[in-house]
Amino acid sequence: MPNKTITTDQLTPSGRLRHLLQLHGLERDMIVEILDRAQNYVRPSGAAVASDDCLTGQTVANLFFEASTRTRASFELAAKRMNADVLNLDVNMSSRKKGESILDTIYTLQAMGVSIFVIRDASAGIPALIANKVEPHIKVLNAGESDVSHPTQGLLDLLTIRQHKGRLDDLTITIIGDIAHSRVARSLTEGLTIVGNNTIRLVSPPGLAPNPELYPGMHITDDIDSAIAGADALVTLRIQKERIKEKSGLMTNHEYLKAYGLTEQRLKLANPDAIVMHPGPMNRDVEIEGSVADGLQSAITQQVTNGLAVRMAILAAITGT
Ligand code: CP
C-alpha cells in the first residue's frame, strides 16, 4: 500500500494545472481563477444547465473505491455536460476484486483511451501514486483520499463562502465535529490558508480532535459555544465511523447532538449572517439539527450545486481550455 509521503507535481512545467491532488501548493491566483471559472458555470435553479464542448474527444473514468453520492454524480454530470465520454467503473464488479492491483486497472483503462481518472480511495497516497505512473497526457483528479485530501470539496466550500461573504479574507470559520478523520477539514483549511488571512476554529469532542501539526496556527478546542461565537461560517461534519476501529467510546446520537450538534440555540451565538455548511452525507439530529439544515442560514444545497460547477471548472482547467 502507498504511504502518505508519495507526492507528485500537480502542475505542468509551464505552471498550468495538470492533476488535482490537493490544494496545498497551489497559488492563490490559480484558486481564484478556478472559483471564477466555476461561478460562470453556476445557473439558477430551473434554468438550463451550463454546458460546453471542451472535453470533446476525452474519456473520463470515475473510479470510486469508497461510497459517494455527491462527488461521483457531479463528476459524471460535469463530464457529460462538457461532451466527454464517461466510464463509471462498477468497483464491485471490477477485477480489483480478483486481486488486480489498482495500477494494473489504471493501465488497462489507459490502454482503452481513458484520459482523465477521477479517483476516490480509502488509502492515503493512491491519487499521487497513479499520477506518478500514468502517461504524460493523462490527468488524475482526487475525489476523496482517506482522511488526507478532498480538494474539489475544498474548492466548492470556498466558492460557497465567497458567494455569501463577498470575500475570502478576514473571516472567522468554525469547523465542528470529527476533524481527526476529516479530509474535508484538511482541504478546506488548506484552501482558506492560501486565499486569505482567516481565523479558523476547529472544535471536536475529545477523541476526535485533530493532530495540531496538520493545522498550524488554527484554534483547536472542545468548547463548541465559544468556537461558534461570532463566526461567519459554520461547517458541520459527521462522525466518520468507517475510519474508527473502536466505536464503543462514541456518544449516542442524542448525547452527541446535545454536546456537539449545531442546534438552533447554538446557531444564535454566531454572527447573525453566518452561513451553515455541511459537505454531506448528513446525519440529521446528530451533528446538525434538522431545522438548522433546512433553515434560512443553510447553504448546504448550494454547496451541492457549486460542487458540479467546480468540477466542470477543474475539468476545463486541466484540459487547458
Ligand atoms: N461531500 C462528499 O464527498 O459527499 P459524497 O461522499 O456523497 O461524495
PDB file of C-alpha atoms in Angstrom, residues 8-275:
ATOM      1  CA  THR A   8       3.893  14.397  -7.413  1.00  0.00           C
ATOM      2  CA  ASP A   9       3.841  17.717  -9.148  1.00  0.00           C
ATOM      3  CA  GLN A  10       0.300  18.834  -9.906  1.00  0.00           C
ATOM      4  CA  LEU A  11       1.437  21.432 -12.397  1.00  0.00           C
ATOM      5  CA  THR A  12       2.875  21.236 -15.890  1.00  0.00           C
ATOM      6  CA  PRO A  13       6.375  22.680 -16.448  1.00  0.00           C
ATOM      7  CA  SER A  14       4.661  25.870 -17.670  1.00  0.00           C
ATOM      8  CA  GLY A  15       2.697  26.162 -14.412  1.00  0.00           C
ATOM      9  CA  ARG A  16      -0.732  25.017 -15.578  1.00  0.00           C
ATOM     10  CA  LEU A  17      -2.848  22.598 -13.571  1.00  0.00           C
ATOM     11  CA  ARG A  18      -2.313  19.034 -14.780  1.00  0.00           C
ATOM     12  CA  HIS A  19      -3.583  16.926 -11.876  1.00  0.00           C
ATOM     13  CA  LEU A  20      -5.594  17.996  -8.846  1.00  0.00           C
ATOM     14  CA  LEU A  21      -4.328  16.037  -5.856  1.00  0.00           C
ATOM     15  CA  GLN A  22      -4.516  18.590  -3.040  1.00  0.00           C
ATOM     16  CA  LEU A  23      -4.991  22.335  -2.568  1.00  0.00           C
ATOM     17  CA  HIS A  24      -1.740  22.681  -0.628  1.00  0.00           C
ATOM     18  CA  GLY A  25       0.885  24.023  -3.012  1.00  0.00           C
ATOM     19  CA  LEU A  26      -1.489  25.847  -5.358  1.00  0.00           C
ATOM     20  CA  GLU A  27      -1.119  29.605  -5.737  1.00  0.00           C
ATOM     21  CA  ARG A  28      -3.887  31.928  -4.613  1.00  0.00           C
ATOM     22  CA  ASP A  29      -4.342  33.249  -8.161  1.00  0.00           C
ATOM     23  CA  MET A  30      -4.922  29.756  -9.512  1.00  0.00           C
ATOM     24  CA  ILE A  31      -7.555  29.002  -6.874  1.00  0.00           C
ATOM     25  CA  VAL A  32      -9.330  32.302  -7.534  1.00  0.00           C
ATOM     26  CA  GLU A  33      -9.261  31.614 -11.284  1.00  0.00           C
ATOM     27  CA  ILE A  34     -10.861  28.189 -10.710  1.00  0.00           C
ATOM     28  CA  LEU A  35     -13.538  29.749  -8.499  1.00  0.00           C
ATOM     29  CA  ASP A  36     -14.239  32.440 -11.110  1.00  0.00           C
ATOM     30  CA  ARG A  37     -14.491  29.802 -13.792  1.00  0.00           C
ATOM     31  CA  ALA A  38     -16.835  27.735 -11.601  1.00  0.00           C
ATOM     32  CA  GLN A  39     -19.010  30.769 -10.909  1.00  0.00           C
ATOM     33  CA  ASN A  40     -19.552  31.060 -14.666  1.00  0.00           C
ATOM     34  CA  TYR A  41     -20.970  27.532 -14.696  1.00  0.00           C
ATOM     35  CA  VAL A  42     -23.481  28.172 -11.885  1.00  0.00           C
ATOM     36  CA  ARG A  43     -27.058  28.583 -13.083  1.00  0.00           C
ATOM     37  CA  PRO A  44     -30.190  29.462 -11.105  1.00  0.00           C
ATOM     38  CA  SER A  45     -32.424  26.570 -10.136  1.00  0.00           C
ATOM     39  CA  GLY A  46     -34.792  25.785 -13.007  1.00  0.00           C
ATOM     40  CA  ALA A  47     -32.636  27.461 -15.673  1.00  0.00           C
ATOM     41  CA  ALA A  48     -30.994  25.487 -18.475  1.00  0.00           C
ATOM     42  CA  VAL A  49     -27.822  23.829 -17.190  1.00  0.00           C
ATOM     43  CA  ALA A  50     -24.400  25.099 -18.236  1.00  0.00           C
ATOM     44  CA  SER A  51     -22.667  23.095 -20.921  1.00  0.00           C
ATOM     45  CA  ASP A  52     -19.806  23.352 -23.376  1.00  0.00           C
ATOM     46  CA  ASP A  53     -17.781  21.045 -25.580  1.00  0.00           C
ATOM     47  CA  CYS A  54     -14.332  21.457 -24.100  1.00  0.00           C
ATOM     48  CA  LEU A  55     -13.983  17.724 -23.285  1.00  0.00           C
ATOM     49  CA  THR A  56     -14.824  16.539 -26.787  1.00  0.00           C
ATOM     50  CA  GLY A  57     -12.621  13.541 -27.566  1.00  0.00           C
ATOM     51  CA  GLN A  58     -11.727  12.989 -23.901  1.00  0.00           C
ATOM     52  CA  THR A  59     -12.717   9.949 -21.862  1.00  0.00           C
ATOM     53  CA  VAL A  60     -13.281  10.344 -18.133  1.00  0.00           C
ATOM     54  CA  ALA A  61     -13.215   7.274 -15.875  1.00  0.00           C
ATOM     55  CA  ASN A  62     -14.793   7.563 -12.438  1.00  0.00           C
ATOM     56  CA  LEU A  63     -13.207   5.052 -10.070  1.00  0.00           C
ATOM     57  CA  PHE A  64     -14.826   5.286  -6.651  1.00  0.00           C
ATOM     58  CA  PHE A  65     -13.486   2.636  -4.279  1.00  0.00           C
ATOM     59  CA  GLU A  66     -15.411   4.282  -1.409  1.00  0.00           C
ATOM     60  CA  ALA A  67     -19.092   5.242  -1.276  1.00  0.00           C
ATOM     61  CA  SER A  68     -20.164   8.564  -2.772  1.00  0.00           C
ATOM     62  CA  THR A  69     -23.325  10.305  -3.898  1.00  0.00           C
ATOM     63  CA  ARG A  70     -22.442  13.974  -4.461  1.00  0.00           C
ATOM     64  CA  THR A  71     -18.883  13.753  -5.752  1.00  0.00           C
ATOM     65  CA  ARG A  72     -19.453  10.841  -8.078  1.00  0.00           C
ATOM     66  CA  ALA A  73     -22.725  12.154  -9.521  1.00  0.00           C
ATOM     67  CA  SER A  74     -21.357  15.649 -10.019  1.00  0.00           C
ATOM     68  CA  PHE A  75     -18.157  14.470 -11.728  1.00  0.00           C
ATOM     69  CA  GLU A  76     -20.271  12.329 -14.040  1.00  0.00           C
ATOM     70  CA  LEU A  77     -22.674  15.157 -14.862  1.00  0.00           C
ATOM     71  CA  ALA A  78     -19.828  17.635 -15.250  1.00  0.00           C
ATOM     72  CA  ALA A  79     -18.029  15.412 -17.760  1.00  0.00           C
ATOM     73  CA  LYS A  80     -21.221  14.690 -19.722  1.00  0.00           C
ATOM     74  CA  ARG A  81     -22.167  18.365 -19.859  1.00  0.00           C
ATOM     75  CA  MET A  82     -18.730  19.034 -21.356  1.00  0.00           C
ATOM     76  CA  ASN A  83     -19.154  16.394 -24.038  1.00  0.00           C
ATOM     77  CA  ALA A  84     -16.755  13.735 -22.711  1.00  0.00           C
ATOM     78  CA  ASP A  85     -17.221  10.003 -22.916  1.00  0.00           C
ATOM     79  CA  VAL A  86     -17.764   8.843 -19.332  1.00  0.00           C
ATOM     80  CA  LEU A  87     -16.986   5.474 -17.816  1.00  0.00           C
ATOM     81  CA  ASN A  88     -18.278   4.722 -14.330  1.00  0.00           C
ATOM     82  CA  LEU A  89     -16.417   1.639 -13.214  1.00  0.00           C
ATOM     83  CA  ASP A  90     -18.534  -0.641 -11.051  1.00  0.00           C
ATOM     84  CA  VAL A  91     -15.844  -1.339  -8.481  1.00  0.00           C
ATOM     85  CA  ASN A  92     -17.735  -4.298  -7.035  1.00  0.00           C
ATOM     86  CA  MET A  93     -17.580  -5.955 -10.463  1.00  0.00           C
ATOM     87  CA  SER A  94     -14.051  -4.809 -11.309  1.00  0.00           C
ATOM     88  CA  SER A  95     -11.027  -7.084 -11.488  1.00  0.00           C
ATOM     89  CA  ARG A  96      -9.569  -5.388  -8.390  1.00  0.00           C
ATOM     90  CA  LYS A  97     -11.902  -7.746  -6.538  1.00  0.00           C
ATOM     91  CA  LYS A  98      -9.957 -10.638  -8.082  1.00  0.00           C
ATOM     92  CA  GLY A  99      -6.640  -9.312  -6.856  1.00  0.00           C
ATOM     93  CA  GLU A 100      -5.678  -6.982  -9.707  1.00  0.00           C
ATOM     94  CA  SER A 101      -3.652  -4.038  -8.432  1.00  0.00           C
ATOM     95  CA  ILE A 102      -5.083  -0.565  -8.826  1.00  0.00           C
ATOM     96  CA  LEU A 103      -2.204   0.309 -11.133  1.00  0.00           C
ATOM     97  CA  ASP A 104      -2.981  -2.612 -13.420  1.00  0.00           C
ATOM     98  CA  THR A 105      -6.614  -1.455 -13.507  1.00  0.00           C
ATOM     99  CA  ILE A 106      -5.408   2.036 -14.442  1.00  0.00           C
ATOM    100  CA  TYR A 107      -3.035   0.726 -17.143  1.00  0.00           C
ATOM    101  CA  THR A 108      -5.907  -1.324 -18.585  1.00  0.00           C
ATOM    102  CA  LEU A 109      -8.195   1.695 -18.831  1.00  0.00           C
ATOM    103  CA  GLN A 110      -5.337   3.865 -20.100  1.00  0.00           C
ATOM    104  CA  ALA A 111      -4.916   1.375 -22.961  1.00  0.00           C
ATOM    105  CA  MET A 112      -8.579   1.966 -23.868  1.00  0.00           C
ATOM    106  CA  GLY A 113      -8.028   5.693 -24.216  1.00  0.00           C
ATOM    107  CA  VAL A 114      -9.123   6.992 -20.832  1.00  0.00           C
ATOM    108  CA  SER A 115      -7.504  10.412 -20.484  1.00  0.00           C
ATOM    109  CA  ILE A 116      -8.861  11.622 -17.118  1.00  0.00           C
ATOM    110  CA  PHE A 117      -9.064   9.473 -13.992  1.00  0.00           C
ATOM    111  CA  VAL A 118     -11.289  10.561 -11.114  1.00  0.00           C
ATOM    112  CA  ILE A 119     -10.254   8.556  -8.058  1.00  0.00           C
ATOM    113  CA  ARG A 120     -11.731   8.030  -4.606  1.00  0.00           C
ATOM    114  CA  ASP A 121      -9.963   5.578  -2.346  1.00  0.00           C
ATOM    115  CA  ALA A 122      -9.757   4.762   1.354  1.00  0.00           C
ATOM    116  CA  SER A 123      -5.946   4.569   1.283  1.00  0.00           C
ATOM    117  CA  ALA A 124      -3.742   7.632   1.513  1.00  0.00           C
ATOM    118  CA  GLY A 125      -1.423   8.230  -1.415  1.00  0.00           C
ATOM    119  CA  ILE A 126      -3.390   6.460  -4.154  1.00  0.00           C
ATOM    120  CA  PRO A 127      -4.086   9.533  -6.373  1.00  0.00           C
ATOM    121  CA  ALA A 128      -0.421  10.595  -6.270  1.00  0.00           C
ATOM    122  CA  LEU A 129       0.733   7.037  -6.919  1.00  0.00           C
ATOM    123  CA  ILE A 130      -1.432   6.892 -10.036  1.00  0.00           C
ATOM    124  CA  ALA A 131      -0.406  10.387 -11.159  1.00  0.00           C
ATOM    125  CA  ASN A 132       3.241   9.297 -10.960  1.00  0.00           C
ATOM    126  CA  LYS A 133       2.658   6.262 -13.165  1.00  0.00           C
ATOM    127  CA  VAL A 134       0.297   7.320 -15.956  1.00  0.00           C
ATOM    128  CA  GLU A 135       1.352   8.505 -19.410  1.00  0.00           C
ATOM    129  CA  PRO A 136       2.208  12.198 -19.722  1.00  0.00           C
ATOM    130  CA  HIS A 137      -1.064  13.231 -21.416  1.00  0.00           C
ATOM    131  CA  ILE A 138      -3.223  11.710 -18.660  1.00  0.00           C
ATOM    132  CA  LYS A 139      -4.728  13.665 -15.769  1.00  0.00           C
ATOM    133  CA  VAL A 140      -5.693  12.487 -12.299  1.00  0.00           C
ATOM    134  CA  LEU A 141      -8.294  14.135 -10.085  1.00  0.00           C
ATOM    135  CA  ASN A 142      -8.533  13.331  -6.391  1.00  0.00           C
ATOM    136  CA  ALA A 143     -12.202  12.793  -5.494  1.00  0.00           C
ATOM    137  CA  GLY A 144     -11.539  11.938  -1.844  1.00  0.00           C
ATOM    138  CA  GLU A 145      -8.412  10.342  -0.367  1.00  0.00           C
ATOM    139  CA  SER A 146      -8.667   8.636   3.011  1.00  0.00           C
ATOM    140  CA  ASP A 147      -8.562  11.294   5.755  1.00  0.00           C
ATOM    141  CA  VAL A 148      -5.986  13.285   3.780  1.00  0.00           C
ATOM    142  CA  SER A 149      -7.494  15.314   0.986  1.00  0.00           C
ATOM    143  CA  HIS A 150     -10.712  16.205  -0.857  1.00  0.00           C
ATOM    144  CA  PRO A 151      -9.662  19.167  -2.981  1.00  0.00           C
ATOM    145  CA  THR A 152     -12.812  19.676  -5.060  1.00  0.00           C
ATOM    146  CA  GLN A 153     -14.813  19.748  -1.808  1.00  0.00           C
ATOM    147  CA  GLY A 154     -12.446  22.422  -0.505  1.00  0.00           C
ATOM    148  CA  LEU A 155     -12.970  24.473  -3.652  1.00  0.00           C
ATOM    149  CA  LEU A 156     -16.754  24.202  -3.568  1.00  0.00           C
ATOM    150  CA  ASP A 157     -16.711  25.228   0.070  1.00  0.00           C
ATOM    151  CA  LEU A 158     -14.602  28.289  -0.778  1.00  0.00           C
ATOM    152  CA  LEU A 159     -16.968  29.192  -3.614  1.00  0.00           C
ATOM    153  CA  THR A 160     -19.973  28.925  -1.300  1.00  0.00           C
ATOM    154  CA  ILE A 161     -18.324  31.111   1.326  1.00  0.00           C
ATOM    155  CA  ARG A 162     -17.340  33.704  -1.288  1.00  0.00           C
ATOM    156  CA  GLN A 163     -20.866  33.826  -2.723  1.00  0.00           C
ATOM    157  CA  HIS A 164     -22.251  34.699   0.711  1.00  0.00           C
ATOM    158  CA  LYS A 165     -19.494  36.849   2.170  1.00  0.00           C
ATOM    159  CA  GLY A 166     -18.228  38.527  -0.988  1.00  0.00           C
ATOM    160  CA  ARG A 167     -14.637  37.797   0.028  1.00  0.00           C
ATOM    161  CA  LEU A 168     -12.291  35.045   1.169  1.00  0.00           C
ATOM    162  CA  ASP A 169     -10.265  37.077   3.633  1.00  0.00           C
ATOM    163  CA  ASP A 170     -10.685  38.282   7.205  1.00  0.00           C
ATOM    164  CA  LEU A 171     -13.352  35.697   8.004  1.00  0.00           C
ATOM    165  CA  THR A 172     -13.921  33.506  11.044  1.00  0.00           C
ATOM    166  CA  ILE A 173     -14.705  29.950  10.002  1.00  0.00           C
ATOM    167  CA  THR A 174     -15.626  27.303  12.582  1.00  0.00           C
ATOM    168  CA  ILE A 175     -15.448  23.625  11.678  1.00  0.00           C
ATOM    169  CA  ILE A 176     -17.275  21.323  14.094  1.00  0.00           C
ATOM    170  CA  GLY A 177     -17.132  17.559  14.530  1.00  0.00           C
ATOM    171  CA  ASP A 178     -14.870  14.632  13.760  1.00  0.00           C
ATOM    172  CA  ILE A 179     -11.924  16.598  12.464  1.00  0.00           C
ATOM    173  CA  ALA A 180      -9.476  13.809  13.275  1.00  0.00           C
ATOM    174  CA  HIS A 181     -10.776  11.747  10.346  1.00  0.00           C
ATOM    175  CA  SER A 182     -11.893  14.536   8.017  1.00  0.00           C
ATOM    176  CA  ARG A 183     -10.389  15.073   4.573  1.00  0.00           C
ATOM    177  CA  VAL A 184     -12.981  17.838   4.149  1.00  0.00           C
ATOM    178  CA  ALA A 185     -11.472  19.803   7.034  1.00  0.00           C
ATOM    179  CA  ARG A 186      -7.973  19.245   5.656  1.00  0.00           C
ATOM    180  CA  SER A 187      -8.781  20.596   2.205  1.00  0.00           C
ATOM    181  CA  LEU A 188     -10.959  23.491   3.364  1.00  0.00           C
ATOM    182  CA  THR A 189      -8.338  24.703   5.825  1.00  0.00           C
ATOM    183  CA  GLU A 190      -5.616  24.364   3.176  1.00  0.00           C
ATOM    184  CA  GLY A 191      -7.734  26.484   0.856  1.00  0.00           C
ATOM    185  CA  LEU A 192      -8.653  29.088   3.476  1.00  0.00           C
ATOM    186  CA  THR A 193      -4.993  29.447   4.409  1.00  0.00           C
ATOM    187  CA  ILE A 194      -3.939  30.038   0.803  1.00  0.00           C
ATOM    188  CA  VAL A 195      -6.648  32.530  -0.135  1.00  0.00           C
ATOM    189  CA  GLY A 196      -6.659  34.856   2.842  1.00  0.00           C
ATOM    190  CA  ASN A 197      -5.857  35.792   6.380  1.00  0.00           C
ATOM    191  CA  ASN A 198      -8.686  33.940   8.092  1.00  0.00           C
ATOM    192  CA  THR A 199      -9.375  32.818  11.637  1.00  0.00           C
ATOM    193  CA  ILE A 200     -10.018  29.088  11.659  1.00  0.00           C
ATOM    194  CA  ARG A 201     -11.508  27.380  14.706  1.00  0.00           C
ATOM    195  CA  LEU A 202     -11.665  23.598  14.940  1.00  0.00           C
ATOM    196  CA  VAL A 203     -13.984  22.127  17.545  1.00  0.00           C
ATOM    197  CA  SER A 204     -14.235  18.411  18.232  1.00  0.00           C
ATOM    198  CA  PRO A 205     -15.278  16.094  21.013  1.00  0.00           C
ATOM    199  CA  PRO A 206     -12.448  14.518  22.983  1.00  0.00           C
ATOM    200  CA  GLY A 207     -11.061  11.616  20.966  1.00  0.00           C
ATOM    201  CA  LEU A 208     -11.930  13.201  17.615  1.00  0.00           C
ATOM    202  CA  ALA A 209      -9.612  16.201  17.820  1.00  0.00           C
ATOM    203  CA  PRO A 210      -7.092  16.647  15.012  1.00  0.00           C
ATOM    204  CA  ASN A 211      -3.341  16.355  15.106  1.00  0.00           C
ATOM    205  CA  PRO A 212      -2.314  20.011  15.682  1.00  0.00           C
ATOM    206  CA  GLU A 213       0.684  19.583  13.368  1.00  0.00           C
ATOM    207  CA  LEU A 214      -1.752  19.254  10.465  1.00  0.00           C
ATOM    208  CA  TYR A 215      -3.470  22.530  11.362  1.00  0.00           C
ATOM    209  CA  PRO A 216      -0.738  25.066  12.154  1.00  0.00           C
ATOM    210  CA  GLY A 217      -1.938  28.400  13.502  1.00  0.00           C
ATOM    211  CA  MET A 218      -5.544  27.274  13.970  1.00  0.00           C
ATOM    212  CA  HIS A 219      -7.548  27.289  17.186  1.00  0.00           C
ATOM    213  CA  ILE A 220      -8.283  23.748  18.369  1.00  0.00           C
ATOM    214  CA  THR A 221     -10.825  23.380  21.149  1.00  0.00           C
ATOM    215  CA  ASP A 222     -13.587  21.208  22.585  1.00  0.00           C
ATOM    216  CA  ASP A 223     -15.625  24.237  23.668  1.00  0.00           C
ATOM    217  CA  ILE A 224     -18.298  24.421  20.994  1.00  0.00           C
ATOM    218  CA  ASP A 225     -20.152  27.502  22.242  1.00  0.00           C
ATOM    219  CA  SER A 226     -17.075  29.721  22.340  1.00  0.00           C
ATOM    220  CA  ALA A 227     -15.943  28.384  18.960  1.00  0.00           C
ATOM    221  CA  ILE A 228     -19.279  29.337  17.391  1.00  0.00           C
ATOM    222  CA  ALA A 229     -19.436  32.818  18.951  1.00  0.00           C
ATOM    223  CA  GLY A 230     -19.030  35.485  16.272  1.00  0.00           C
ATOM    224  CA  ALA A 231     -18.313  33.024  13.435  1.00  0.00           C
ATOM    225  CA  ASP A 232     -19.077  33.925   9.801  1.00  0.00           C
ATOM    226  CA  ALA A 233     -19.477  30.338   8.631  1.00  0.00           C
ATOM    227  CA  LEU A 234     -20.084  27.080  10.475  1.00  0.00           C
ATOM    228  CA  VAL A 235     -19.055  23.831   8.823  1.00  0.00           C
ATOM    229  CA  THR A 236     -20.519  20.729  10.453  1.00  0.00           C
ATOM    230  CA  LEU A 237     -19.036  17.277   9.912  1.00  0.00           C
ATOM    231  CA  ARG A 238     -20.379  13.800  10.513  1.00  0.00           C
ATOM    232  CA  ILE A 239     -18.532  11.239  12.602  1.00  0.00           C
ATOM    233  CA  GLN A 240     -16.580   9.098  10.111  1.00  0.00           C
ATOM    234  CA  LYS A 241     -17.444   5.772  11.710  1.00  0.00           C
ATOM    235  CA  GLU A 242     -15.935   3.879   8.775  1.00  0.00           C
ATOM    236  CA  ARG A 243     -12.500   5.146   9.887  1.00  0.00           C
ATOM    237  CA  ILE A 244     -12.958   4.470  13.626  1.00  0.00           C
ATOM    238  CA  LYS A 245     -11.995   0.982  14.791  1.00  0.00           C
ATOM    239  CA  GLU A 246     -13.009   1.284  18.455  1.00  0.00           C
ATOM    240  CA  LYS A 247     -16.569   2.624  18.419  1.00  0.00           C
ATOM    241  CA  SER A 248     -17.534   1.761  21.984  1.00  0.00           C
ATOM    242  CA  GLY A 249     -16.365   5.151  23.299  1.00  0.00           C
ATOM    243  CA  LEU A 250     -18.572   7.154  20.929  1.00  0.00           C
ATOM    244  CA  MET A 251     -21.550   9.089  22.289  1.00  0.00           C
ATOM    245  CA  THR A 252     -25.094   8.080  21.380  1.00  0.00           C
ATOM    246  CA  ASN A 253     -26.738  10.213  18.684  1.00  0.00           C
ATOM    247  CA  HIS A 254     -28.796  12.039  21.304  1.00  0.00           C
ATOM    248  CA  GLU A 255     -25.765  12.710  23.510  1.00  0.00           C
ATOM    249  CA  TYR A 256     -23.785  13.947  20.515  1.00  0.00           C
ATOM    250  CA  LEU A 257     -26.491  16.393  19.379  1.00  0.00           C
ATOM    251  CA  LYS A 258     -26.712  17.801  22.887  1.00  0.00           C
ATOM    252  CA  ALA A 259     -22.960  18.165  23.355  1.00  0.00           C
ATOM    253  CA  TYR A 260     -21.608  18.909  19.846  1.00  0.00           C
ATOM    254  CA  GLY A 261     -24.550  19.261  17.468  1.00  0.00           C
ATOM    255  CA  LEU A 262     -25.299  22.526  15.685  1.00  0.00           C
ATOM    256  CA  THR A 263     -28.705  23.326  17.156  1.00  0.00           C
ATOM    257  CA  GLU A 264     -30.937  26.351  16.623  1.00  0.00           C
ATOM    258  CA  GLN A 265     -29.944  27.514  20.081  1.00  0.00           C
ATOM    259  CA  ARG A 266     -26.223  27.344  19.348  1.00  0.00           C
ATOM    260  CA  LEU A 267     -26.566  28.946  15.929  1.00  0.00           C
ATOM    261  CA  LYS A 268     -27.738  32.132  17.675  1.00  0.00           C
ATOM    262  CA  LEU A 269     -24.198  32.525  19.058  1.00  0.00           C
ATOM    263  CA  ALA A 270     -22.733  33.008  15.582  1.00  0.00           C
ATOM    264  CA  ASN A 271     -22.883  36.245  13.592  1.00  0.00           C
ATOM    265  CA  PRO A 272     -26.478  36.935  12.503  1.00  0.00           C
ATOM    266  CA  ASP A 273     -25.486  36.476   8.850  1.00  0.00           C
ATOM    267  CA  ALA A 274     -23.443  33.330   9.464  1.00  0.00           C
ATOM    268  CA  ILE A 275     -23.947  30.532   6.980  1.00  0.00           C
TER     269      ILE A 275
END
